[in-house]
Short mmCIF file of C-alpha atoms and ligand atoms in Angstrom, two decimals:
data_model
loop_
_atom_site.label_atom_id
_atom_site.label_comp_id
_atom_site.label_asym_id
_atom_site.label_seq_id
_atom_site.Cartn_x
_atom_site.Cartn_y
_atom_site.Cartn_z
CA UNK A 1 119.47 38.50 249.30
CA UNK A 2 122.24 35.93 249.23
CA UNK A 3 121.09 32.47 248.07
CA UNK A 4 122.44 29.10 249.19
CA UNK A 5 122.12 25.62 247.68
CA UNK A 6 122.05 22.07 248.99
CA UNK A 7 124.72 19.46 248.11
CA UNK A 8 123.53 16.06 246.87
CA UNK A 9 125.54 13.42 245.00
CA UNK A 10 128.47 15.81 244.46
CA UNK A 11 126.31 18.54 242.87
CA UNK A 12 124.70 21.75 244.10
CA UNK A 13 120.97 22.26 243.60
CA UNK A 14 117.93 24.14 244.86
CA UNK A 15 115.61 22.45 247.33
CA UNK A 16 111.91 21.72 246.88
CA UNK A 17 111.25 25.16 248.37
CA UNK A 18 113.12 28.11 249.86
CA UNK A 19 112.97 29.80 253.23
CA UNK A 20 114.33 33.06 254.60
CA UNK A 21 117.08 33.09 257.17
CA UNK A 22 116.96 35.95 259.70
CA UNK A 23 119.99 37.92 260.85
CA UNK A 24 119.74 37.62 264.66
CA UNK A 25 121.42 41.00 265.11
CA UNK A 26 118.63 42.80 263.25
CA UNK A 27 115.78 40.31 263.19
CA UNK A 28 115.54 40.85 259.39
CA UNK A 29 115.91 38.33 256.55
CA UNK A 30 119.33 38.31 254.87
CA UNK A 31 119.51 35.05 252.86
CA UNK A 32 117.41 32.42 251.10
CA UNK A 33 118.02 28.81 252.06
CA UNK A 34 117.14 25.63 250.12
CA UNK A 35 114.41 23.74 251.94
CA UNK A 36 114.74 19.98 251.50
CA UNK A 37 111.52 17.97 251.56
CA UNK A 38 110.90 14.24 251.19
CA UNK A 39 112.10 14.04 247.55
CA UNK A 40 115.39 15.82 248.29
CA UNK A 41 115.94 13.73 251.40
CA UNK A 42 115.43 10.50 249.44
CA UNK A 43 117.80 11.65 246.69
CA UNK A 44 120.44 12.44 249.32
CA UNK A 45 120.07 9.10 251.09
CA UNK A 46 120.09 7.17 247.77
CA UNK A 47 123.25 9.01 246.75
CA UNK A 48 124.91 8.22 250.07
CA UNK A 49 123.87 4.58 249.77
CA UNK A 50 125.26 4.31 246.23
CA UNK A 51 128.50 5.96 247.32
CA UNK A 52 128.76 3.59 250.28
CA UNK A 53 128.86 0.55 248.00
CA UNK A 54 130.70 2.08 245.03
CA UNK A 55 134.27 0.83 244.56
CA UNK A 56 135.59 4.43 244.49
CA UNK A 57 134.75 4.64 248.22
CA UNK A 58 134.21 1.07 249.43
CA UNK A 59 137.45 -0.02 247.76
CA UNK A 60 139.51 2.93 248.99
CA UNK A 61 142.15 2.06 251.58
CA UNK A 62 141.80 3.48 255.05
CA UNK A 63 145.05 5.40 254.55
CA UNK A 64 143.59 7.06 251.44
CA UNK A 65 140.48 8.03 253.40
CA UNK A 66 142.79 9.55 256.01
CA UNK A 67 144.62 11.57 253.36
CA UNK A 68 141.33 13.00 252.06
CA UNK A 69 140.31 13.95 255.60
CA UNK A 70 143.67 15.67 256.07
CA UNK A 71 143.10 17.67 252.93
CA UNK A 72 139.64 18.58 254.24
CA UNK A 73 141.23 19.73 257.53
CA UNK A 74 143.65 21.96 255.63
CA UNK A 75 140.86 23.48 253.54
CA UNK A 76 138.72 24.15 256.63
CA UNK A 77 141.70 25.91 258.24
CA UNK A 78 142.35 27.95 255.07
CA UNK A 79 138.69 29.00 254.85
CA UNK A 80 138.12 29.44 258.60
CA UNK A 81 137.58 33.18 258.49
CA UNK A 82 134.98 32.96 255.68
CA UNK A 83 133.14 30.18 257.52
CA UNK A 84 133.31 32.17 260.76
CA UNK A 85 131.83 35.27 259.13
CA UNK A 86 128.93 33.22 257.77
CA UNK A 87 128.24 31.50 261.07
CA UNK A 88 128.31 34.85 262.85
CA UNK A 89 125.95 36.41 260.31
CA UNK A 90 123.46 33.57 260.30
CA UNK A 91 123.43 32.56 263.99
CA UNK A 92 124.55 35.69 265.86
CA UNK A 93 127.41 33.82 267.52
CA UNK A 94 130.11 36.41 268.07
CA UNK A 95 133.02 36.58 265.65
CA UNK A 96 135.65 36.15 268.38
CA UNK A 97 134.14 32.77 269.19
CA UNK A 98 133.38 31.56 265.67
CA UNK A 99 136.91 32.45 264.47
CA UNK A 100 138.59 30.55 267.30
CA UNK A 101 136.20 27.60 267.19
CA UNK A 102 136.35 27.03 263.44
CA UNK A 103 140.14 27.16 263.39
CA UNK A 104 139.98 24.36 265.97
CA UNK A 105 137.37 22.40 263.95
CA UNK A 106 140.19 21.67 261.49
CA UNK A 107 141.97 19.81 264.33
CA UNK A 108 139.01 17.45 264.66
CA UNK A 109 139.29 16.48 260.99
CA UNK A 110 143.06 16.10 261.44
CA UNK A 111 142.57 13.83 264.45
CA UNK A 112 140.13 11.56 262.58
CA UNK A 113 142.35 11.63 259.49
CA UNK A 114 145.07 10.11 261.67
CA UNK A 115 142.68 7.51 263.10
CA UNK A 116 141.37 6.24 259.75
CA UNK A 117 144.06 3.55 259.37
CA UNK A 118 144.15 2.69 263.08
CA UNK A 119 140.65 1.22 263.28
CA UNK A 120 141.75 -2.35 263.82
CA UNK A 121 139.95 -5.66 264.01
CA UNK A 122 141.04 -8.51 266.29
CA UNK A 123 142.18 -12.10 266.26
CA UNK A 124 140.50 -14.36 268.84
CA UNK A 125 142.13 -17.23 270.76
CA UNK A 126 139.30 -19.57 269.76
CA UNK A 127 138.50 -22.59 271.99
CA UNK A 128 138.30 -25.03 269.02
CA UNK A 129 141.15 -26.82 267.21
CA UNK A 130 141.69 -26.26 263.47
CA UNK A 131 139.87 -22.97 263.49
CA UNK A 132 140.91 -19.38 263.02
CA UNK A 133 138.52 -16.66 264.13
CA UNK A 134 139.00 -12.96 263.63
CA UNK A 135 136.88 -9.84 263.76
CA UNK A 136 136.68 -7.36 260.94
CA UNK A 137 135.58 -3.83 261.70
CA UNK A 138 133.41 -2.63 258.83
CA UNK A 139 131.65 0.73 258.36
CA UNK A 140 128.05 0.65 259.54
CA UNK A 141 126.54 2.24 256.42
CA UNK A 142 124.71 5.46 255.69
CA UNK A 143 124.74 7.84 258.64
CA UNK A 144 122.08 10.51 259.12
CA UNK A 145 123.68 13.40 261.03
CA UNK A 146 121.30 16.00 262.46
CA UNK A 147 122.63 19.12 264.17
CA UNK A 148 121.22 22.19 265.95
CA UNK A 149 122.18 25.75 265.04
CA UNK A 150 124.81 26.45 267.64
CA UNK A 151 128.34 25.53 266.57
CA UNK A 152 127.15 23.52 263.55
CA UNK A 153 130.59 23.21 261.99
CA UNK A 154 131.95 21.81 265.23
CA UNK A 155 128.97 19.54 265.94
CA UNK A 156 129.07 18.16 262.40
CA UNK A 157 132.87 17.62 262.47
CA UNK A 158 132.51 15.24 265.42
CA UNK A 159 130.12 13.18 263.28
CA UNK A 160 131.53 13.52 259.74
CA UNK A 161 135.16 13.04 260.88
CA UNK A 162 134.81 9.64 262.58
CA UNK A 163 132.10 8.41 260.17
CA UNK A 164 134.24 9.01 257.06
CA UNK A 165 137.36 7.73 258.81
CA UNK A 166 135.46 4.46 259.38
CA UNK A 167 134.30 4.31 255.74
CA UNK A 168 130.65 5.32 256.22
CA UNK A 169 128.84 7.89 254.10
CA UNK A 170 126.88 10.76 255.65
CA UNK A 171 123.75 12.77 254.95
CA UNK A 172 124.00 15.85 257.11
CA UNK A 173 120.90 17.88 257.92
CA UNK A 174 121.91 21.39 258.93
CA UNK A 175 119.62 23.25 261.30
CA UNK A 176 116.94 25.42 259.70
CA UNK A 177 118.22 28.17 262.03
CA UNK A 178 121.50 29.46 260.63
CA UNK A 179 122.38 26.79 258.03
CA UNK A 180 124.71 29.08 255.99
CA UNK A 181 128.04 27.84 257.41
CA UNK A 182 127.15 24.19 256.71
CA UNK A 183 126.03 24.89 253.15
CA UNK A 184 129.28 26.78 252.58
CA UNK A 185 131.21 23.92 254.19
CA UNK A 186 129.75 21.67 251.46
CA UNK A 187 131.48 23.88 248.85
CA UNK A 188 134.79 23.37 250.65
CA UNK A 189 134.20 19.63 250.97
CA UNK A 190 133.48 19.49 247.24
CA UNK A 191 137.03 20.67 246.47
CA UNK A 192 138.70 17.84 248.40
CA UNK A 193 138.20 15.00 245.93
CA UNK A 194 135.89 12.62 247.81
CA UNK A 195 133.71 10.51 245.48
CA UNK A 196 130.21 12.00 244.90
CA UNK A 197 127.60 11.17 247.53
CA UNK A 198 130.07 10.42 250.35
CA UNK A 199 128.77 13.53 252.09
CA UNK A 200 125.44 15.14 251.25
CA UNK A 201 124.37 18.36 252.97
CA UNK A 202 120.74 19.44 253.15
CA UNK A 203 118.67 21.64 255.42
CA UNK A 204 115.00 21.91 256.23
CA UNK A 205 112.45 21.57 258.98
CA UNK A 206 111.80 18.80 261.49
CA UNK A 207 108.68 17.05 260.16
CA UNK A 208 109.31 17.45 256.40
CA UNK A 209 113.06 16.87 256.40
CA UNK A 210 114.57 15.65 259.70
CA UNK A 211 111.87 13.08 260.32
CA UNK A 212 111.99 11.70 256.76
CA UNK A 213 115.78 11.42 256.98
CA UNK A 214 116.01 9.74 260.37
CA UNK A 215 113.31 7.16 259.59
CA UNK A 216 114.63 6.40 256.07
CA UNK A 217 115.00 2.62 255.54
CA UNK A 218 118.50 3.02 254.09
CA UNK A 219 119.88 4.87 257.11
CA UNK A 220 121.91 2.63 259.44
CA UNK A 221 122.80 5.11 262.17
CA UNK A 222 121.46 8.45 263.37
CA UNK A 223 123.93 10.81 265.03
CA UNK A 224 121.83 13.53 266.62
CA UNK A 225 122.61 16.69 268.54
CA UNK A 226 119.72 18.78 269.79
CA UNK A 227 117.12 18.95 272.51
CA UNK A 228 115.55 16.03 274.44
CA UNK A 229 112.08 16.60 272.93
CA UNK A 230 113.42 16.18 269.39
CA UNK A 231 115.53 13.23 270.53
CA UNK A 232 112.30 11.43 271.46
CA UNK A 233 111.12 11.86 267.86
CA UNK A 234 114.45 10.49 266.64
CA UNK A 235 114.14 7.41 268.82
CA UNK A 236 110.57 6.86 267.63
CA UNK A 237 111.73 7.29 264.03
CA UNK A 238 114.40 4.68 264.59
CA UNK A 239 111.61 2.18 265.26
CA UNK A 240 111.04 2.38 261.47
CA UNK A 241 114.56 1.63 260.23
CA UNK A 242 115.95 0.12 263.47
CA UNK A 243 118.94 2.40 263.07
CA UNK A 244 121.32 2.75 265.99
CA UNK A 245 121.40 6.21 267.57
CA UNK A 246 123.79 8.47 269.39
CA UNK A 247 122.15 11.39 271.17
CA UNK A 248 124.01 14.51 272.33
CA UNK A 249 121.36 16.52 274.12
CA UNK A 250 121.02 19.41 276.49
CA UNK A 251 122.28 20.06 279.98
CA UNK A 252 121.76 21.95 283.22
CA UNK A 253 125.33 21.65 284.34
CA UNK A 254 126.30 22.46 287.94
CA UNK A 255 129.22 24.79 288.55
CA UNK A 256 130.28 24.07 292.14
CA UNK A 257 132.41 26.53 294.09
CA UNK A 258 133.79 25.74 297.55
CA UNK A 259 134.97 28.45 299.94
CA UNK A 260 138.64 27.44 299.50
CA UNK A 261 138.55 27.97 295.72
CA UNK A 262 140.70 30.51 293.90
CA UNK A 263 137.85 32.96 293.52
CA UNK A 264 139.41 34.99 290.70
CA UNK A 265 139.70 31.84 288.62
CA UNK A 266 136.27 30.61 289.60
CA UNK A 267 134.62 33.93 288.68
CA UNK A 268 136.30 34.01 285.27
CA UNK A 269 135.44 30.39 284.58
CA UNK A 270 131.83 30.94 285.63
CA UNK A 271 131.54 34.00 283.40
CA UNK A 272 132.85 32.00 280.46
CA UNK A 273 130.78 28.98 281.53
CA UNK A 274 127.48 30.83 281.28
CA UNK A 275 127.94 33.95 279.15
CA UNK A 276 130.22 32.60 276.40
CA UNK A 277 128.27 31.76 273.25
CA UNK A 278 125.56 33.97 274.83
CA UNK A 279 124.75 30.96 276.99
CA UNK A 280 123.69 28.93 273.93
CA UNK A 281 125.92 26.04 274.71
CA UNK A 282 124.98 22.52 275.76
CA UNK A 283 127.71 22.56 278.44
CA UNK A 284 126.77 25.98 279.84
CA UNK A 285 127.50 25.98 283.57
CA UNK A 286 124.00 27.27 284.18
CA UNK A 287 123.53 26.22 287.83
CA UNK A 288 125.96 27.90 290.20
CA UNK A 289 126.17 25.80 293.38
CA UNK A 290 128.17 27.97 295.77
CA UNK A 291 129.13 27.58 299.43
CA UNK A 292 127.04 29.96 301.55
CA UNK A 293 130.13 31.37 303.33
CA UNK A 294 131.30 33.00 300.07
CA UNK A 295 128.00 33.28 298.23
CA UNK A 296 127.43 37.02 298.60
CA UNK A 297 131.00 37.92 297.70
CA UNK A 298 130.98 35.59 294.71
CA UNK A 299 127.66 36.94 293.47
CA UNK A 300 128.72 40.56 293.83
CA UNK A 301 131.85 39.86 291.75
CA UNK A 302 129.80 38.05 289.13
CA UNK A 303 127.26 40.86 289.04
CA UNK A 304 129.97 43.41 288.25
CA UNK A 305 131.25 41.21 285.42
CA UNK A 306 127.75 40.57 284.06
CA UNK A 307 126.86 44.27 284.08
CA UNK A 308 130.07 45.26 282.34
CA UNK A 309 129.90 42.73 279.55
CA UNK A 310 130.25 44.34 276.12
CA UNK A 311 127.02 43.56 274.27
CA UNK A 312 126.86 44.40 270.62
CA UNK A 313 127.00 43.42 267.00
CA UNK A 314 128.32 39.86 266.68
CA UNK A 315 130.65 40.98 263.85
CA UNK A 316 132.48 43.37 266.18
CA UNK A 317 135.69 41.89 267.65
CA UNK A 318 135.06 43.84 270.89
CA UNK A 319 131.65 42.21 271.47
CA UNK A 320 131.55 39.72 274.36
CA UNK A 321 127.84 38.82 274.27
CA UNK A 322 125.82 38.91 271.06
CA UNK A 323 122.16 38.28 270.28
CA UNK A 324 120.39 34.96 270.82
CA UNK A 325 119.92 33.00 267.62
CA UNK A 326 116.12 33.21 267.51
CA UNK A 327 113.21 35.18 268.90
CA UNK A 328 111.89 31.86 270.28
CA UNK A 329 114.97 31.62 272.55
CA UNK A 330 114.34 35.08 273.95
CA UNK A 331 110.69 34.36 274.69
CA UNK A 332 111.67 31.11 276.39
CA UNK A 333 114.15 32.94 278.67
CA UNK A 334 111.60 35.57 279.63
CA UNK A 335 108.89 33.08 280.49
CA UNK A 336 111.20 30.85 282.58
CA UNK A 337 112.42 33.88 284.54
CA UNK A 338 108.89 35.19 285.16
CA UNK A 339 107.71 31.78 286.36
CA UNK A 340 110.73 31.45 288.67
CA UNK A 341 110.26 34.88 290.21
CA UNK A 342 106.63 33.98 290.87
CA UNK A 343 107.91 30.96 292.83
CA UNK A 344 110.28 33.04 295.00
CA UNK A 345 113.49 33.37 292.96
CA UNK A 346 115.33 36.73 293.28
CA UNK A 347 116.68 38.54 290.25
CA UNK A 348 120.22 39.83 290.85
CA UNK A 349 120.82 41.36 287.45
CA UNK A 350 119.38 41.31 283.92
CA UNK A 351 116.21 39.35 283.26
CA UNK A 352 114.34 41.78 281.03
CA UNK A 353 114.36 42.08 277.24
CA UNK A 354 116.39 44.96 275.82
CA UNK A 355 114.74 47.71 273.84
CA UNK A 356 116.69 47.25 270.61
CA UNK A 357 116.44 45.44 267.28
CA UNK A 358 117.61 41.86 267.07
CA UNK A 359 117.27 39.02 269.55
CA UNK A 360 119.43 40.45 272.35
CA UNK A 361 119.04 39.32 275.95
CA UNK A 362 121.17 40.63 278.81
CA UNK A 363 123.45 38.51 281.01
CA UNK A 364 121.21 37.46 283.87
CA UNK A 365 121.83 36.11 287.37
CA UNK A 366 118.92 34.81 289.43
CA UNK A 367 119.21 33.56 293.00
CA UNK A 368 117.01 30.49 293.40
CA UNK A 369 118.01 29.60 296.98
CA UNK A 370 114.44 30.40 298.03
CA UNK A 371 112.93 28.46 295.13
CA UNK A 372 115.11 25.36 294.52
CA UNK A 373 112.49 23.72 292.29
CA UNK A 374 111.82 26.79 290.13
CA UNK A 375 111.89 26.33 286.33
CA UNK A 376 115.16 28.33 286.29
CA UNK A 377 116.80 25.50 288.20
CA UNK A 378 115.31 22.55 286.34
CA UNK A 379 114.98 23.73 282.71
CA UNK A 380 117.68 24.34 280.16
CA UNK A 381 117.61 27.99 279.06
CA UNK A 382 120.03 27.99 276.16
CA UNK A 383 120.64 31.64 276.98
CA UNK A 384 122.88 33.79 279.24
CA UNK A 385 120.99 33.04 282.46
CA UNK A 386 122.71 31.78 285.60
CA UNK A 387 120.62 30.23 288.38
CA UNK A 388 122.20 30.22 291.84
CA UNK A 389 121.82 27.81 294.75
CA UNK A 390 123.74 27.99 298.06
CA UNK A 391 125.02 25.05 300.13
CA UNK A 392 126.65 24.51 303.53
CA UNK A 393 128.24 21.05 303.42
CA UNK A 394 130.01 18.91 300.82
CA UNK A 395 127.20 16.35 300.97
CA UNK A 396 124.68 19.08 300.29
CA UNK A 397 126.73 20.37 297.32
CA UNK A 398 126.74 16.90 295.78
CA UNK A 399 123.04 16.41 296.35
CA UNK A 400 122.19 19.73 294.67
CA UNK A 401 124.61 19.05 291.78
CA UNK A 402 123.00 15.68 291.08
CA UNK A 403 119.43 16.91 291.49
CA UNK A 404 118.81 17.13 287.73
CA UNK A 405 117.46 14.94 284.96
CA UNK A 406 120.44 15.97 282.81
CA UNK A 407 124.01 14.66 283.11
CA UNK A 408 126.28 16.31 280.57
CA UNK A 409 128.97 18.37 282.31
CA UNK A 410 129.98 19.81 285.67
CA UNK A 411 132.56 22.24 287.03
CA UNK A 412 134.23 22.00 290.42
CA UNK A 413 136.32 24.69 292.05
CA UNK A 414 138.28 23.74 295.16
CA UNK A 415 141.93 23.55 296.25
CA UNK A 416 141.26 20.56 298.51
CA UNK A 417 142.60 17.52 296.63
CA UNK A 418 140.86 14.81 298.62
CA UNK A 419 137.53 16.60 298.43
CA UNK A 420 137.99 17.03 294.68
CA UNK A 421 138.41 13.26 294.31
CA UNK A 422 135.33 12.51 296.42
CA UNK A 423 133.26 14.95 294.40
CA UNK A 424 134.54 13.63 291.05
CA UNK A 425 133.42 10.13 292.09
CA UNK A 426 130.00 11.32 293.23
CA UNK A 427 129.03 13.69 290.42
CA UNK A 428 126.74 12.18 287.80
CA UNK A 429 127.85 13.74 284.51
CA UNK A 430 129.78 12.72 281.40
CA UNK A 431 132.43 15.43 281.91
CA UNK A 432 133.90 16.87 285.12
CA UNK A 433 136.10 19.96 284.84
CA UNK A 434 138.14 20.66 287.97
CA UNK A 435 139.44 24.21 288.43
CA UNK A 436 138.70 24.85 284.77
CA UNK A 437 135.64 24.86 282.53
CA UNK A 438 134.74 24.27 278.88
CA UNK A 439 138.01 22.69 277.79
CA UNK A 440 137.45 20.39 274.77
CA UNK A 441 139.72 18.39 272.50
CA UNK A 442 139.25 15.88 269.66
CA UNK A 443 141.20 13.40 271.80
CA UNK A 444 138.65 13.40 274.64
CA UNK A 445 135.20 11.73 274.56
CA UNK A 446 132.28 14.07 275.02
CA UNK A 447 128.70 13.20 275.98
CA UNK A 448 126.31 12.60 278.84
CA UNK A 449 123.52 10.45 280.22
CA UNK A 450 119.91 10.83 281.33
CA UNK A 451 118.21 13.65 279.42
CA UNK A 452 121.66 14.62 278.11
CA UNK A 453 121.56 11.55 275.87
CA UNK A 454 123.82 8.60 275.17
CA UNK A 455 126.91 7.81 273.13
CA UNK A 456 130.18 9.73 273.04
CA UNK A 457 131.69 11.98 270.40
CA UNK A 458 135.43 12.63 270.16
CA UNK A 459 138.22 10.20 270.89
CA UNK A 460 138.97 6.77 269.44
CA UNK A 461 135.74 5.14 270.61
CA UNK A 462 133.69 7.53 268.46
CA UNK A 463 135.35 6.14 265.32
CA UNK A 464 134.70 2.56 266.49
CA UNK A 465 131.05 3.47 267.03
CA UNK A 466 130.76 3.99 263.26
CA UNK A 467 131.81 0.39 262.64
CA UNK A 468 130.11 -2.97 263.03
CA UNK A 469 131.94 -6.15 263.88
CA UNK A 470 131.98 -9.08 261.46
CA UNK A 471 133.11 -12.38 263.02
CA UNK A 472 134.93 -14.61 260.50
CA UNK A 473 135.36 -18.39 261.12
CA UNK A 474 137.91 -20.20 258.97
CA UNK A 475 138.48 -23.92 259.28
CA UNK A 476 142.17 -24.81 258.82
CA UNK A 477 141.85 -28.63 258.62
CA UNK A 478 142.13 -30.39 255.24
CA UNK A 479 140.00 -33.28 256.56
CA UNK A 480 136.48 -33.29 255.13
CA UNK A 481 133.77 -31.73 257.28
CA UNK A 482 132.18 -34.74 259.06
CA UNK A 483 128.78 -35.92 257.84
CA UNK A 484 126.41 -34.75 260.62
CA UNK A 485 124.12 -37.80 260.17
CA UNK A 486 126.82 -40.43 260.63
CA UNK A 487 127.05 -41.36 264.32
CA UNK A 488 130.61 -41.85 265.57
P1 NAD B 501 116.30 20.94 268.29
O1 NAD B 501 116.24 19.63 268.98
O2 NAD B 501 115.08 21.78 268.22
O3 NAD B 501 116.80 20.79 266.78
C1 NAD B 501 117.96 20.06 266.46
C2 NAD B 501 117.85 19.55 265.04
O4 NAD B 501 116.83 18.56 264.99
C3 NAD B 501 117.49 20.61 263.99
O5 NAD B 501 118.27 20.39 262.84
C4 NAD B 501 116.02 20.32 263.71
O6 NAD B 501 115.59 20.70 262.44
C5 NAD B 501 115.99 18.80 263.85
N1 NAD B 501 114.65 18.27 264.08
C6 NAD B 501 113.58 18.88 264.63
N2 NAD B 501 112.52 18.02 264.67
C7 NAD B 501 112.95 16.86 264.14
C8 NAD B 501 112.33 15.59 263.91
N3 NAD B 501 111.05 15.38 264.23
N4 NAD B 501 113.06 14.61 263.35
C9 NAD B 501 114.35 14.82 263.03
N5 NAD B 501 114.99 15.99 263.21
C10 NAD B 501 114.30 17.00 263.76
O7 NAD B 501 117.49 21.71 269.01
P2 NAD B 501 117.81 23.23 268.92
O8 NAD B 501 116.78 23.98 269.66
O9 NAD B 501 118.10 23.57 267.49
O10 NAD B 501 119.22 23.23 269.71
C11 NAD B 501 119.32 23.39 271.07
C12 NAD B 501 119.48 22.06 271.78
O11 NAD B 501 120.64 21.36 271.32
C13 NAD B 501 119.71 22.28 273.26
O12 NAD B 501 118.96 21.38 274.02
C14 NAD B 501 121.19 22.01 273.42
O13 NAD B 501 121.60 21.66 274.71
C15 NAD B 501 121.40 20.91 272.45
N6 NAD B 501 122.83 20.77 272.14
C16 NAD B 501 123.52 19.68 272.62
C17 NAD B 501 124.89 19.55 272.38
C18 NAD B 501 125.69 18.36 272.88
O14 NAD B 501 126.74 18.08 272.32
N7 NAD B 501 125.27 17.66 273.90
C19 NAD B 501 125.55 20.52 271.63
C20 NAD B 501 124.82 21.60 271.16
C21 NAD B 501 123.46 21.71 271.42
#
């Protein structure tokens, strides 16, 4: 079996223990991963803390940091196919998607490379004579970055990129499910020439590794992507170190289709919105909210697409839907579907486990119009399952769209411009895609509210979020400071 190592203080080592990683396409172990426990976590944080203060990093100019990030971007691009193969092997995400996504990950590092020397302070027009006041933007310190298994290279780039651009150091905890691409990324990072400890990459389990990391007294900020239940642990952990947090959590994003929409476009976007990444995507458009006048036609077109999806080995370029990452995901999908059918939801296609090795689950469409409060409508699946609700009026569409505890993304398909603007204003989500879905860019902030979390990744603000403001007061008068006890 292939063996991987963790990366601490610029060196590769074994963890306190090892665990097996399963190939989701077969359900069998294929690699041994280093399991970090408390001692490894502390070594990583200490290394990041030393690196944060060391002159090699703290004294580096912002432009130099940018140049290193550019070099990292180039190396990620050069090694994209190797990273993609590893991510596909370890997580089951299909090779078509990992190849395209990782090539684009390089653009995130390029974007933050360019921002490194544009993180500016400010000069204030102070209301006192003989005084100059300005604000310095300084890096916040050691960042603990915790990511889930899906798209780890992407989800870590939106943390590592802005954090290093700002001058922070980072301890990244890769998910225990499919950590191979992140551990390999550490080998690429090691070639760039950053001082040791600036980035440390470990993996391990929640209680023994993630919890120790996010409550560590030397951690200043926790950048977390994962589910809301884990996010609650993170917030509790931050009561220990009083670290700031940014939380990118799940979603139950509405995909709203009006009768005047271009249906060909809407069908394609919905298929990509829910079946791409085998539905294991935080922005999955998993609640179809469709006008009743076109509902049956729309569903019959979707059904044809869902039933003709090419399911297969994730390594095969022809495959359109691969396995889920874990057995746990498959069990979760089955139990939510069963509970929803018991409450009156109607299965249109899919919904049952496939009789084959690996963690495969078929594209599924379930009409919940008769059961609008079913678990299929309220819970995040993280699988290729689309729940459907019909509406008659615009007001009803908006009410259904907003009837969720999440608030990450939404899709809107209509050709009516004024209606589009009214809907955009009314929808409660961090992203609204109109007549498109899933578009992302390093230039655009990404994030949600409610159970989808807080904070934004991507864009200029994300780099500023890795800084703290220092207010500097400088007295310009040569007169002595007056004696405070002499009355004038
Ligand atoms: P998860 O919350 O179970 O795990 C995420 C990470 O947290 C893992 O690395 C895990 O080891 C770690 N962790 C677990 N317990 C911990 C603890 N007590 N303290 C610290 N760390 C701990 O998430 P998952 O099941 O791996 O991923 C799926 C979730 O991620 C979904 O809800 C999905 O929507 C969300 N997600 C969100 C985004 C986004 O950008 N908004 C992107 C991708 C995934």
